mmCIF file of N, CA and C in Angstrom:
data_model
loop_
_atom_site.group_PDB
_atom_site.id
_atom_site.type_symbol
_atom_site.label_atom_id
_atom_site.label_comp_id
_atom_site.label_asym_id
_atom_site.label_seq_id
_atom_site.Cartn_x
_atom_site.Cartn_y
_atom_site.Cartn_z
ATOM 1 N N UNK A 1 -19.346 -113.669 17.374
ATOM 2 C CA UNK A 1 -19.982 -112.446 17.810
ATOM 3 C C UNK A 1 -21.503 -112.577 17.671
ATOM 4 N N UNK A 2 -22.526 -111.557 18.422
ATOM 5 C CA UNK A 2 -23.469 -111.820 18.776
ATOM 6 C C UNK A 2 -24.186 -111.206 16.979
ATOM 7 N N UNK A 3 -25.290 -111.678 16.983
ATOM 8 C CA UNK A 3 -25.877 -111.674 15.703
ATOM 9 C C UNK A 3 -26.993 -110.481 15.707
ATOM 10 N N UNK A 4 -26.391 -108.773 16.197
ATOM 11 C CA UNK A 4 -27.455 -107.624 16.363
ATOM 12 C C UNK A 4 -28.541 -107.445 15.671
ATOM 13 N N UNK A 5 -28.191 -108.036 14.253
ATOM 14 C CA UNK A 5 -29.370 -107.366 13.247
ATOM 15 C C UNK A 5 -30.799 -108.595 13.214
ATOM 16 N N UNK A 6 -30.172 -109.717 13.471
ATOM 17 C CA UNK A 6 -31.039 -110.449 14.177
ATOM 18 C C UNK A 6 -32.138 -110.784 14.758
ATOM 19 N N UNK A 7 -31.294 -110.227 16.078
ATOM 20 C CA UNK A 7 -31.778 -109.686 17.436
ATOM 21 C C UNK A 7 -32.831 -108.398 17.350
ATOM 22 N N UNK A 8 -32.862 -107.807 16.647
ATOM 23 C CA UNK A 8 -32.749 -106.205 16.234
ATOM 24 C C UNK A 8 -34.442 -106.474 15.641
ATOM 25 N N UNK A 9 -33.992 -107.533 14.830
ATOM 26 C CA UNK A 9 -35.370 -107.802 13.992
ATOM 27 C C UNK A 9 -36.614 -108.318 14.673
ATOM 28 N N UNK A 10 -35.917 -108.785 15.818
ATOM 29 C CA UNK A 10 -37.049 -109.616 16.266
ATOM 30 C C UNK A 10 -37.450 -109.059 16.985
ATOM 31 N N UNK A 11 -36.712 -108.115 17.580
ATOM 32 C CA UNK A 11 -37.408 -106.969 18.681
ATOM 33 C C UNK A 11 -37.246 -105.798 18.147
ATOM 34 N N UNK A 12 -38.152 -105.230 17.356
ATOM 35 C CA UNK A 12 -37.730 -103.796 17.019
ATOM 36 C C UNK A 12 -38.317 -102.582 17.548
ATOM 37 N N UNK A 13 -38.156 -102.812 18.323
ATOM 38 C CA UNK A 13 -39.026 -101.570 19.119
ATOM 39 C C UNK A 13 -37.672 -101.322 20.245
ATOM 40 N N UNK A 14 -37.536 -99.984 20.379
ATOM 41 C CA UNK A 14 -36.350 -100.069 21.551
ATOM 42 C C UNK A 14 -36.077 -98.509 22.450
ATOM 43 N N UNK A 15 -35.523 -98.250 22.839
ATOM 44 C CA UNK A 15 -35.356 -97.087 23.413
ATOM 45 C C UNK A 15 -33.917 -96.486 23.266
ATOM 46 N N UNK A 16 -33.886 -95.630 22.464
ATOM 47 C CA UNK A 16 -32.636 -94.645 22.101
ATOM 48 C C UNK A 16 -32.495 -93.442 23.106
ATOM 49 N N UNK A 17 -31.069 -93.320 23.514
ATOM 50 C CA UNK A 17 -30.451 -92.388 24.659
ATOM 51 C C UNK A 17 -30.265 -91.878 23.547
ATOM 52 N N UNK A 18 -30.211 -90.382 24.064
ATOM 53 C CA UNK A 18 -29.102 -88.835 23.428
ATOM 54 C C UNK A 18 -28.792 -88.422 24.472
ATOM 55 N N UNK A 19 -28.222 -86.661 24.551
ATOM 56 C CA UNK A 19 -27.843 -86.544 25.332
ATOM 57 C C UNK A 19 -28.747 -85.147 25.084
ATOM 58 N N UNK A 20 -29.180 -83.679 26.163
ATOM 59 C CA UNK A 20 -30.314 -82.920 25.948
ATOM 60 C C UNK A 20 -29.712 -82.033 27.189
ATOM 61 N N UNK A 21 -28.853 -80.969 26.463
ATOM 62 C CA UNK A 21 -28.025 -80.278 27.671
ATOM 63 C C UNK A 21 -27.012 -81.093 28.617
ATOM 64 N N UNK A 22 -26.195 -81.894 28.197
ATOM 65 C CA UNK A 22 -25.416 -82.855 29.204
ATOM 66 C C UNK A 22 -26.463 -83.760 29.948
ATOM 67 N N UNK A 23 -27.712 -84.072 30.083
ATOM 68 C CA UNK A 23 -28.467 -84.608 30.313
ATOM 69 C C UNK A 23 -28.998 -85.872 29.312
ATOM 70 N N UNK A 24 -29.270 -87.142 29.805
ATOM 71 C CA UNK A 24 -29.900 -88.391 29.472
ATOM 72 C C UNK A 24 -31.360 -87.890 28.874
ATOM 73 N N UNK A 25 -31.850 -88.237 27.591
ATOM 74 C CA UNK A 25 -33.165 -88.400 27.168
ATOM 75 C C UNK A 25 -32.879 -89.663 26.789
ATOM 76 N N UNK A 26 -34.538 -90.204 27.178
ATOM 77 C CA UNK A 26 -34.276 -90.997 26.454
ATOM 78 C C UNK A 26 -36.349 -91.352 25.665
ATOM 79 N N UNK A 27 -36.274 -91.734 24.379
ATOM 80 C CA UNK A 27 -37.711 -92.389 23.512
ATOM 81 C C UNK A 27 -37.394 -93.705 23.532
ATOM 82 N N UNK A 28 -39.044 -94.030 22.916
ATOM 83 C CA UNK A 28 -39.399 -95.150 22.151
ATOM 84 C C UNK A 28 -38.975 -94.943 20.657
ATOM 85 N N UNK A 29 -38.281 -95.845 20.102
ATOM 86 C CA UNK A 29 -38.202 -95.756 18.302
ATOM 87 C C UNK A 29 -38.197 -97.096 17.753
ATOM 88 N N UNK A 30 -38.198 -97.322 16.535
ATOM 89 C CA UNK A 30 -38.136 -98.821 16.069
ATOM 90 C C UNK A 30 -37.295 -98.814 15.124
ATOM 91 N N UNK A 31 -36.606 -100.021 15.215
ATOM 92 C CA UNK A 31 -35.600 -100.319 14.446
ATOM 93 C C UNK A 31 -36.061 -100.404 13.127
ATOM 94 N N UNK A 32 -35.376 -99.673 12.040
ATOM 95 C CA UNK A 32 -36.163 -100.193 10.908
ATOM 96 C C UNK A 32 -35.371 -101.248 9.841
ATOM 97 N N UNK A 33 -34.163 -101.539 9.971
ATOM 98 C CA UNK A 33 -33.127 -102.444 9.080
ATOM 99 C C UNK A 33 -31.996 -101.820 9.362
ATOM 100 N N UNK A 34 -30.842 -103.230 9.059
ATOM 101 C CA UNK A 34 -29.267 -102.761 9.015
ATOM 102 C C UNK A 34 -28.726 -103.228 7.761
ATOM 103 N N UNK A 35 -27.506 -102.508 7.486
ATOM 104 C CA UNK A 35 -26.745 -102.782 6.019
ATOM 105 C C UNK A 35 -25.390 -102.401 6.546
ATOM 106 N N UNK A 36 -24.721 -103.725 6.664
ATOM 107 C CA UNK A 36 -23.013 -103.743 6.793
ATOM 108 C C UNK A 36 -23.463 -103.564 8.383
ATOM 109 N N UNK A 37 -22.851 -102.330 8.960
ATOM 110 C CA UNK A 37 -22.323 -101.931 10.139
ATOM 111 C C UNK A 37 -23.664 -100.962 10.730
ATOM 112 N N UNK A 38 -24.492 -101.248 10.046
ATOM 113 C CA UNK A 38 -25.472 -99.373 10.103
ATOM 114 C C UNK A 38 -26.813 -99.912 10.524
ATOM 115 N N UNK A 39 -27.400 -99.508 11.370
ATOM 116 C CA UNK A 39 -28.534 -99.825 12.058
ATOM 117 C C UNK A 39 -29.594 -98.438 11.333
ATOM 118 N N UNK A 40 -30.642 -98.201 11.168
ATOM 119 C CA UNK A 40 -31.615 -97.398 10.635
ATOM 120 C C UNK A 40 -32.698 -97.549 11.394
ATOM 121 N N UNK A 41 -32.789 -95.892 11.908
ATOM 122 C CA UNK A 41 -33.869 -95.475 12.794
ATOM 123 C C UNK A 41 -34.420 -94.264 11.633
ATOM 124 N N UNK A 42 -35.622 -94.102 12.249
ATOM 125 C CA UNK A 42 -36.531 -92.563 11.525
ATOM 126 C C UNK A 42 -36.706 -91.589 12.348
ATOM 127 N N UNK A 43 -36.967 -90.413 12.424
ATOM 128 C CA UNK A 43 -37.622 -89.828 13.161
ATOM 129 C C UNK A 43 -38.271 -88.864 12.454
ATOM 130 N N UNK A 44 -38.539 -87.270 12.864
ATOM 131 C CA UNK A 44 -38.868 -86.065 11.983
ATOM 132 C C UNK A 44 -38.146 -84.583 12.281
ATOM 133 N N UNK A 45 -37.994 -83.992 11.673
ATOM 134 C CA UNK A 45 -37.217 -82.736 12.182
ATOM 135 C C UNK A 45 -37.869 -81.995 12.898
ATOM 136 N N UNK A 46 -38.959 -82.049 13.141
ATOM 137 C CA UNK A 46 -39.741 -81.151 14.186
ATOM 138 C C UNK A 46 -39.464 -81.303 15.528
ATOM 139 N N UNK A 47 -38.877 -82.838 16.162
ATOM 140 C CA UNK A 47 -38.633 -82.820 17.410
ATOM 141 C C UNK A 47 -37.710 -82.723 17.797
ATOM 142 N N UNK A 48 -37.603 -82.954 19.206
ATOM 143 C CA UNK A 48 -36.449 -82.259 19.914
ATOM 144 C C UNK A 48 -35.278 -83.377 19.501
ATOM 145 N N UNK A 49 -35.820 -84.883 19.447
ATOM 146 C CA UNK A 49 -34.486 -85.848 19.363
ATOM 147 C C UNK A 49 -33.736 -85.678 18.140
ATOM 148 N N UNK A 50 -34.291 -85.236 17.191
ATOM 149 C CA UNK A 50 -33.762 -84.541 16.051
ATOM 150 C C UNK A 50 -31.994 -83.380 16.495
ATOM 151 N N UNK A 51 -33.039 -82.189 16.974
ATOM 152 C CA UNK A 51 -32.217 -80.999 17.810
ATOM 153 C C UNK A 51 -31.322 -81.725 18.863
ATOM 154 N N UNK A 52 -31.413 -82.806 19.586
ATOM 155 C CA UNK A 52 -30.130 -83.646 20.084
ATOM 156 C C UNK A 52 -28.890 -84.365 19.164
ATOM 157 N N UNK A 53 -29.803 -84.971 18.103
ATOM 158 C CA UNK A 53 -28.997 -85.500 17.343
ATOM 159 C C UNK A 53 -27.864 -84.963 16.541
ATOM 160 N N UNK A 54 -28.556 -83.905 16.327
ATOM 161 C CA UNK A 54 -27.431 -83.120 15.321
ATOM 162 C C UNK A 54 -26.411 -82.631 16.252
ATOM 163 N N UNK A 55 -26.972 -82.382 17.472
ATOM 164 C CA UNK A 55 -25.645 -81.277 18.585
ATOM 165 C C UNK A 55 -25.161 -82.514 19.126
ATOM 166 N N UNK A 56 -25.426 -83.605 19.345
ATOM 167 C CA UNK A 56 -24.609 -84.732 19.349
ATOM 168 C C UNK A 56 -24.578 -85.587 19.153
ATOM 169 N N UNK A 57 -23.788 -86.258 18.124
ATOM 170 C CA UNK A 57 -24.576 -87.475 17.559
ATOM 171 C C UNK A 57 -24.053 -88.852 17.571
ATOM 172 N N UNK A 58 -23.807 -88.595 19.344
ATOM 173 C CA UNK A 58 -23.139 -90.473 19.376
ATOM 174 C C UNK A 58 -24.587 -90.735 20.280
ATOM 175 N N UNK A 59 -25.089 -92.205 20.144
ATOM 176 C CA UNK A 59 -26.277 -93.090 20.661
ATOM 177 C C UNK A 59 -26.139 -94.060 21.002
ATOM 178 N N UNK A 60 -27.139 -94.413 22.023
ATOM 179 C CA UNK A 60 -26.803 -95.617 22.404
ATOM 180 C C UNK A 60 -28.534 -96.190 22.149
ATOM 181 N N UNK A 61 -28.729 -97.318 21.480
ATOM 182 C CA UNK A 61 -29.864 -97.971 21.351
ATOM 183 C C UNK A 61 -30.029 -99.908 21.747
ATOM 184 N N UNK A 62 -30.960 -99.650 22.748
ATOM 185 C CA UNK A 62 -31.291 -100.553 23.697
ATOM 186 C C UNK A 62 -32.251 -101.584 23.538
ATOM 187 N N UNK A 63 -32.560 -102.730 23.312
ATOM 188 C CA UNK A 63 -33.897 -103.483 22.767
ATOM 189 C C UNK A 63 -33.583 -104.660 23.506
ATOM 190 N N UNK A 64 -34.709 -105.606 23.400
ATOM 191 C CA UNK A 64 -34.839 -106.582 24.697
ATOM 192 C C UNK A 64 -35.417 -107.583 24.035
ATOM 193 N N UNK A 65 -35.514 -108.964 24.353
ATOM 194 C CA UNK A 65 -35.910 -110.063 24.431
ATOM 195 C C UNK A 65 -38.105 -109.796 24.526
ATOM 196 N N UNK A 66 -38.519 -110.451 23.928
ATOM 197 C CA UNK A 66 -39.795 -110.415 24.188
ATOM 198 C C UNK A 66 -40.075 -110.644 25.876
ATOM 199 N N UNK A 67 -39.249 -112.082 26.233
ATOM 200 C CA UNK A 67 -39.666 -111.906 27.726
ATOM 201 C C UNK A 67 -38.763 -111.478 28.880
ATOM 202 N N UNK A 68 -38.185 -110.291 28.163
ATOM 203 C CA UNK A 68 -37.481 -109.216 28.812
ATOM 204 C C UNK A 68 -35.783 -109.645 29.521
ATOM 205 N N UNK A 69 -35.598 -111.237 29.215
ATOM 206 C CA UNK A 69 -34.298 -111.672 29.906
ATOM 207 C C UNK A 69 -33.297 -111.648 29.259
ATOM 208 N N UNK A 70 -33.200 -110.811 27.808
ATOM 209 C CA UNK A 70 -31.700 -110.950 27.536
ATOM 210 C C UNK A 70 -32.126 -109.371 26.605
ATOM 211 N N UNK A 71 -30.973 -108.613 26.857
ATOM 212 C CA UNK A 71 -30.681 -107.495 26.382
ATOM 213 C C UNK A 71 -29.634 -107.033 25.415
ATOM 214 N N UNK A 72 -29.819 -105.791 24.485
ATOM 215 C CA UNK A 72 -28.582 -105.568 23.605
ATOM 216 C C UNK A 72 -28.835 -103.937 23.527
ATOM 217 N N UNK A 73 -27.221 -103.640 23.305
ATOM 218 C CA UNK A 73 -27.269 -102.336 23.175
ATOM 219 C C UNK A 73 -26.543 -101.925 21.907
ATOM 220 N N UNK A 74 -26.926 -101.276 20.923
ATOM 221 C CA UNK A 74 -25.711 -101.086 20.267
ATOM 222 C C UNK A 74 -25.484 -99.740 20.092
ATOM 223 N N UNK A 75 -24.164 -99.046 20.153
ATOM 224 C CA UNK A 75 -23.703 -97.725 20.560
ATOM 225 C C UNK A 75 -22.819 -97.343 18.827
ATOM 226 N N UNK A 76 -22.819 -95.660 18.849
ATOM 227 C CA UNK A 76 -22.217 -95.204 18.133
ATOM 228 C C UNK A 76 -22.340 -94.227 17.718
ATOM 229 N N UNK A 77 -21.890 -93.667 16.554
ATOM 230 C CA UNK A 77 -22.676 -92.265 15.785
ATOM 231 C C UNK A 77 -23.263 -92.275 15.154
ATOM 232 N N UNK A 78 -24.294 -91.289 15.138
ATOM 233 C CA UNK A 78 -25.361 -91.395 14.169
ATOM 234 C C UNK A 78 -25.353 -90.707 12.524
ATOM 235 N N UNK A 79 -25.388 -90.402 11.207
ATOM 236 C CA UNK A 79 -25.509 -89.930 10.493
ATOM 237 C C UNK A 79 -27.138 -89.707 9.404
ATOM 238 N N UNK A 80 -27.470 -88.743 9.384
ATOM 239 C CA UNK A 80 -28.595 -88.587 8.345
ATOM 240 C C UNK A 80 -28.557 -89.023 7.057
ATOM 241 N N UNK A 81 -29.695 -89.265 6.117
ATOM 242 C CA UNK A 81 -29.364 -90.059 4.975
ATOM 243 C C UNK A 81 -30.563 -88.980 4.339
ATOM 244 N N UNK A 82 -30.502 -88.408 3.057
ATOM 245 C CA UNK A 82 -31.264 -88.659 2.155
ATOM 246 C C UNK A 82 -31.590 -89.320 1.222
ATOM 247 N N UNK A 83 -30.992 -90.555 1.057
ATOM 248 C CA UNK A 83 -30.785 -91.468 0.411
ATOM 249 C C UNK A 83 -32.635 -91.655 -0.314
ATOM 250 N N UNK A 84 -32.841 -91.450 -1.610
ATOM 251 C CA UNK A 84 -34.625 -91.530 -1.600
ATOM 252 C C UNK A 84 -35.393 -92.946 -1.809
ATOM 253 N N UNK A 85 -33.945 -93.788 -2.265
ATOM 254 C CA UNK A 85 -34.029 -95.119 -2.435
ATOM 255 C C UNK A 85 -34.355 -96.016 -1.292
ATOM 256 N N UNK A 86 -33.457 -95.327 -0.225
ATOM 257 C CA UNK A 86 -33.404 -96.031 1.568
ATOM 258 C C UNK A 86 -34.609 -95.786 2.170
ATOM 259 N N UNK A 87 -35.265 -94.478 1.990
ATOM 260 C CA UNK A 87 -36.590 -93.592 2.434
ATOM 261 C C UNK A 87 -37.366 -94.995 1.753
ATOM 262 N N UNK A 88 -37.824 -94.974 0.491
ATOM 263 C CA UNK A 88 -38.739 -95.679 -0.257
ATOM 264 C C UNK A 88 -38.851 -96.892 0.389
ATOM 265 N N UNK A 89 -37.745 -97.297 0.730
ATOM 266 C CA UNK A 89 -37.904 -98.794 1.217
ATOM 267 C C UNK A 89 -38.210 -99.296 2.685
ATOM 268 N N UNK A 90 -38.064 -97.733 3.448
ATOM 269 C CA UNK A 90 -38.873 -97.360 4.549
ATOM 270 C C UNK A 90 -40.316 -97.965 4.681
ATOM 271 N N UNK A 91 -41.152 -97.252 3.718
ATOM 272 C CA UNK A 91 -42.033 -96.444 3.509
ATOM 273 C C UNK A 91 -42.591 -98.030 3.007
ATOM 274 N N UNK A 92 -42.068 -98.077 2.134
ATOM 275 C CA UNK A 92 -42.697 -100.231 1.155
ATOM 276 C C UNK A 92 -42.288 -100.686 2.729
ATOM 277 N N UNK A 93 -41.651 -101.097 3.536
ATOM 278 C CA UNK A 93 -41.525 -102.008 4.553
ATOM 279 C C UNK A 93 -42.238 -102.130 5.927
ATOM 280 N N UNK A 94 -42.914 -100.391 6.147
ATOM 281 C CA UNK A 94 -43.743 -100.077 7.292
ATOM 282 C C UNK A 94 -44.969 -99.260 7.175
ATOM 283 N N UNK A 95 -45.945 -99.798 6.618
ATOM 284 C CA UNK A 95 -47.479 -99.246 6.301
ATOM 285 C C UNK A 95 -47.759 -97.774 7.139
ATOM 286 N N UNK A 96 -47.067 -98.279 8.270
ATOM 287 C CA UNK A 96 -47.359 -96.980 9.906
ATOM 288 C C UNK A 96 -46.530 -95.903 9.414
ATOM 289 N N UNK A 97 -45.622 -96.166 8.761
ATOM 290 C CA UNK A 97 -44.542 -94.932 8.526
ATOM 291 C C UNK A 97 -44.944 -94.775 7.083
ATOM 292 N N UNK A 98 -45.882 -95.117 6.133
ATOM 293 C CA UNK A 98 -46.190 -94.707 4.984
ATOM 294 C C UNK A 98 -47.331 -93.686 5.377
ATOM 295 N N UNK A 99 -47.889 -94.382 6.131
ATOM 296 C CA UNK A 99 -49.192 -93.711 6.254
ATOM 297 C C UNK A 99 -48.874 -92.051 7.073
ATOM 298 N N UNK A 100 -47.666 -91.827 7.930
ATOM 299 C CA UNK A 100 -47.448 -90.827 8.297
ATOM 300 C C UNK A 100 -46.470 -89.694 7.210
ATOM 301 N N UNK A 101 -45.835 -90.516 6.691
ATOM 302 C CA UNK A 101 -44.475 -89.710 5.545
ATOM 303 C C UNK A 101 -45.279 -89.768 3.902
ATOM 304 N N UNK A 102 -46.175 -90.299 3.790
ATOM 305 C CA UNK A 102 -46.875 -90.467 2.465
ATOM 306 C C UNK A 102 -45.571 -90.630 1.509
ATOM 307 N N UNK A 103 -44.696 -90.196 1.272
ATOM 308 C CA UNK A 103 -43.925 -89.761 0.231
ATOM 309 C C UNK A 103 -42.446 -90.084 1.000
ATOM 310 N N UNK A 104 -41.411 -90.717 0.051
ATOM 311 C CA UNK A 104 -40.192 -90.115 0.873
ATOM 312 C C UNK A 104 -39.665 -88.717 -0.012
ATOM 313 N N UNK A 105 -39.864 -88.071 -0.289
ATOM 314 C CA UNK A 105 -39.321 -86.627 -0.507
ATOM 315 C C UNK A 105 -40.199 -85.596 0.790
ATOM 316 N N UNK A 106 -40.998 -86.377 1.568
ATOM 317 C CA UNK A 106 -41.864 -85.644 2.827
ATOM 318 C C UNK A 106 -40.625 -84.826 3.622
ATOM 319 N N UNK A 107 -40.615 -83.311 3.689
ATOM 320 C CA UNK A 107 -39.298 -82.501 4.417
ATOM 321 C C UNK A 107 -39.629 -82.737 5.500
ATOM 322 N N UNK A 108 -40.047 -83.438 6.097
ATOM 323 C CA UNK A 108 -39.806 -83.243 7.906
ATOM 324 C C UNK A 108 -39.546 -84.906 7.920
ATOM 325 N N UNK A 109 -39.407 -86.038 7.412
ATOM 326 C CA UNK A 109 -39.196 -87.379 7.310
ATOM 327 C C UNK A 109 -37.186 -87.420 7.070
ATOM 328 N N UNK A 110 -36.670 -87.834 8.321
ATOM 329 C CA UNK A 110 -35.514 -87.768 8.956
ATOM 330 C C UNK A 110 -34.965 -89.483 9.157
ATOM 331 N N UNK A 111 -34.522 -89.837 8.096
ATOM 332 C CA UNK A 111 -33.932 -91.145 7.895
ATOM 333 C C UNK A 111 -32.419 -91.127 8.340
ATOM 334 N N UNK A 112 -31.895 -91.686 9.283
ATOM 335 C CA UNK A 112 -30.640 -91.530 10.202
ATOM 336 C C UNK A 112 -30.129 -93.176 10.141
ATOM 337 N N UNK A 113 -29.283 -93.299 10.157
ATOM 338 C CA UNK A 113 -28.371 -94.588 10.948
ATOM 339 C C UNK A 113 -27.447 -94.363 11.846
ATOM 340 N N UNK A 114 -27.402 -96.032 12.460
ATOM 341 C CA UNK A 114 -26.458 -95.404 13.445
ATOM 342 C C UNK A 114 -24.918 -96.781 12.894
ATOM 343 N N UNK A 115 -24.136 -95.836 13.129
ATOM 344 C CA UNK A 115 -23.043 -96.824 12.392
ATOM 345 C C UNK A 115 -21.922 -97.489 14.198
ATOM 346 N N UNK A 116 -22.689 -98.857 14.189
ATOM 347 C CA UNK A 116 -22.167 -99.538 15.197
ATOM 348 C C UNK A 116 -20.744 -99.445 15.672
ATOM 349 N N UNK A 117 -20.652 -98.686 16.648
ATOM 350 C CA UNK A 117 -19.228 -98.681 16.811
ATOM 351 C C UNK A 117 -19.076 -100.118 18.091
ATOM 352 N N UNK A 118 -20.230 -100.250 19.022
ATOM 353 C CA UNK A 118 -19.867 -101.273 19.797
ATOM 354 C C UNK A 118 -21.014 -101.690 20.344
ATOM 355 N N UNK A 119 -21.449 -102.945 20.626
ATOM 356 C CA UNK A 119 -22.500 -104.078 21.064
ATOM 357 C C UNK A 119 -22.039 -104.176 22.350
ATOM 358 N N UNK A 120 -23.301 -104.375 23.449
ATOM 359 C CA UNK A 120 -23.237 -105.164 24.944
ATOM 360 C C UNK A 120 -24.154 -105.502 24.358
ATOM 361 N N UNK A 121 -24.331 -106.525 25.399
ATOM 362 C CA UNK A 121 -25.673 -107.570 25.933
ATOM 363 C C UNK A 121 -25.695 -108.149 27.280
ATOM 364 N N UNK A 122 -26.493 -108.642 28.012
ATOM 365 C CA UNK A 122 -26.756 -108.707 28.906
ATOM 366 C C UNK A 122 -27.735 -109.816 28.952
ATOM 367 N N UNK A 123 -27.681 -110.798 30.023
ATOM 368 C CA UNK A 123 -28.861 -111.915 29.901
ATOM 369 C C UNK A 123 -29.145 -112.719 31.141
ATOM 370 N N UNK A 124 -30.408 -111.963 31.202
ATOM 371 C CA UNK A 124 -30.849 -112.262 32.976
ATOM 372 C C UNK A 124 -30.748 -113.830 33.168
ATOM 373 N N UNK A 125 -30.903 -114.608 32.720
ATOM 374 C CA UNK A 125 -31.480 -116.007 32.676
ATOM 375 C C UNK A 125 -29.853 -116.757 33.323
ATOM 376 N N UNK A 126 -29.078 -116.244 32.731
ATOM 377 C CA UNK A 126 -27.439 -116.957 32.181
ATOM 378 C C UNK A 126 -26.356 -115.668 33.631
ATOM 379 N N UNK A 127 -27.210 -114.357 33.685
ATOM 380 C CA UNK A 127 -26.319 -113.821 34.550
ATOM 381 C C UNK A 127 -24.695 -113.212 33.801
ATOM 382 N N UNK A 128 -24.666 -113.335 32.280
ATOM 383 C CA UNK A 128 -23.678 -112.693 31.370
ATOM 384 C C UNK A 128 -24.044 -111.636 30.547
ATOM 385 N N UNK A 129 -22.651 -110.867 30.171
ATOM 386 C CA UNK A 129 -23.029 -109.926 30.013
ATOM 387 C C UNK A 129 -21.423 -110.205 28.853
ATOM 388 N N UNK A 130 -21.787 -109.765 27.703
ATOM 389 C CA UNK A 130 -20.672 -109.459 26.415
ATOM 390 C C UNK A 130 -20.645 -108.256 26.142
ATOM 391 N N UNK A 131 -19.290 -107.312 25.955
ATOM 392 C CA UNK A 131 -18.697 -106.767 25.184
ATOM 393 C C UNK A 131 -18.119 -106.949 23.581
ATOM 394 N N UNK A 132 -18.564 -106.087 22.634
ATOM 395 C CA UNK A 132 -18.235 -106.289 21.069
ATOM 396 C C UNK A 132 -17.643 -104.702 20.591
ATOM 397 N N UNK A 133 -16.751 -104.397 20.031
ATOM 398 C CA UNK A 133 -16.145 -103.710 19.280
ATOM 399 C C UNK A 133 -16.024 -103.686 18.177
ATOM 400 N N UNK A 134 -16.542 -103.078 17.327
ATOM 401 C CA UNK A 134 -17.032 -103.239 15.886
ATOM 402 C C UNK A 134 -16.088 -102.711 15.038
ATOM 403 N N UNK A 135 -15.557 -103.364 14.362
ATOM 404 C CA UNK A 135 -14.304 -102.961 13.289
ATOM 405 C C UNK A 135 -14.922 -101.939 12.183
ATOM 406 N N UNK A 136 -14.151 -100.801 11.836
ATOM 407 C CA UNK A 136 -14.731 -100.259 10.889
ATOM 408 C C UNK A 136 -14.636 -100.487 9.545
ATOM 409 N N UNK A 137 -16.001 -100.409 8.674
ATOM 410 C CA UNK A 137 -15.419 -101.076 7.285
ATOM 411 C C UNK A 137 -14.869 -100.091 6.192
#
């Protein structure tokens, strides 16, 4: 199976779907680390992807190859964490997200994962495309 967290690392910048009235949104977010099955995104409660997330919280998150020819998606549900230990290590791992959350006890600092239920990929170069189904642990 394909190696997401990897992949994930090396491109962390990506674009997360919700859904916004039965309707497609979609941002920019960055991957921030995975543990087991669980991918970790941030956001803040003030925005709207927040107010998507909670009214529905299956995702699909999309990231790419630097020179754009091979793709991955990994899909699932999302869950919130207050975890202050997971926050902290946020915060020690991304200067940009310290400098905005100062603190992880910051109330609008929205630490989420998404727990992989299934991987595609796609790869312009090769013309394939994989399916993965992620066992639950």
């Amino acid at each position: 199976m394909v190696d997401y967290n990897k992949i994930l690392k090396e491109n962390s910048y990506g674009i997360l779907a919700t859904l916004n009235d039965n309707k497609p949104k979609t941002r920019i977010l960055q991957y921030l680390f995975s543990e087991k099955n669980n991918v970790y995104l941030a956001t803040t409660n003030n925005k709207n992807v927040y107010k998507q997330l909670k009214k529905c919280p299956y995702v699909s998150f999309l990231s790419h190859s630097k020179d754009y020819l091979s793709f991955i998606s990994v899909n699932g549900n999302i869950h919130f964490t207050d975890d202050i230990d997971l926050k902290t290590r946020v915060l020690n791992e991304y200067p940009a997200i310290k400098e905005l959350f100062k603190t992880p006890d910051n109330p609008i600092f929205e630490l989420f994962y998404i727990n992989v239920e299934e991987i595609r990929t796609f790869d312009l170069k090769t013309y394939t495309n994989e399916n993965f189904k992620i066992e639950k642990l």
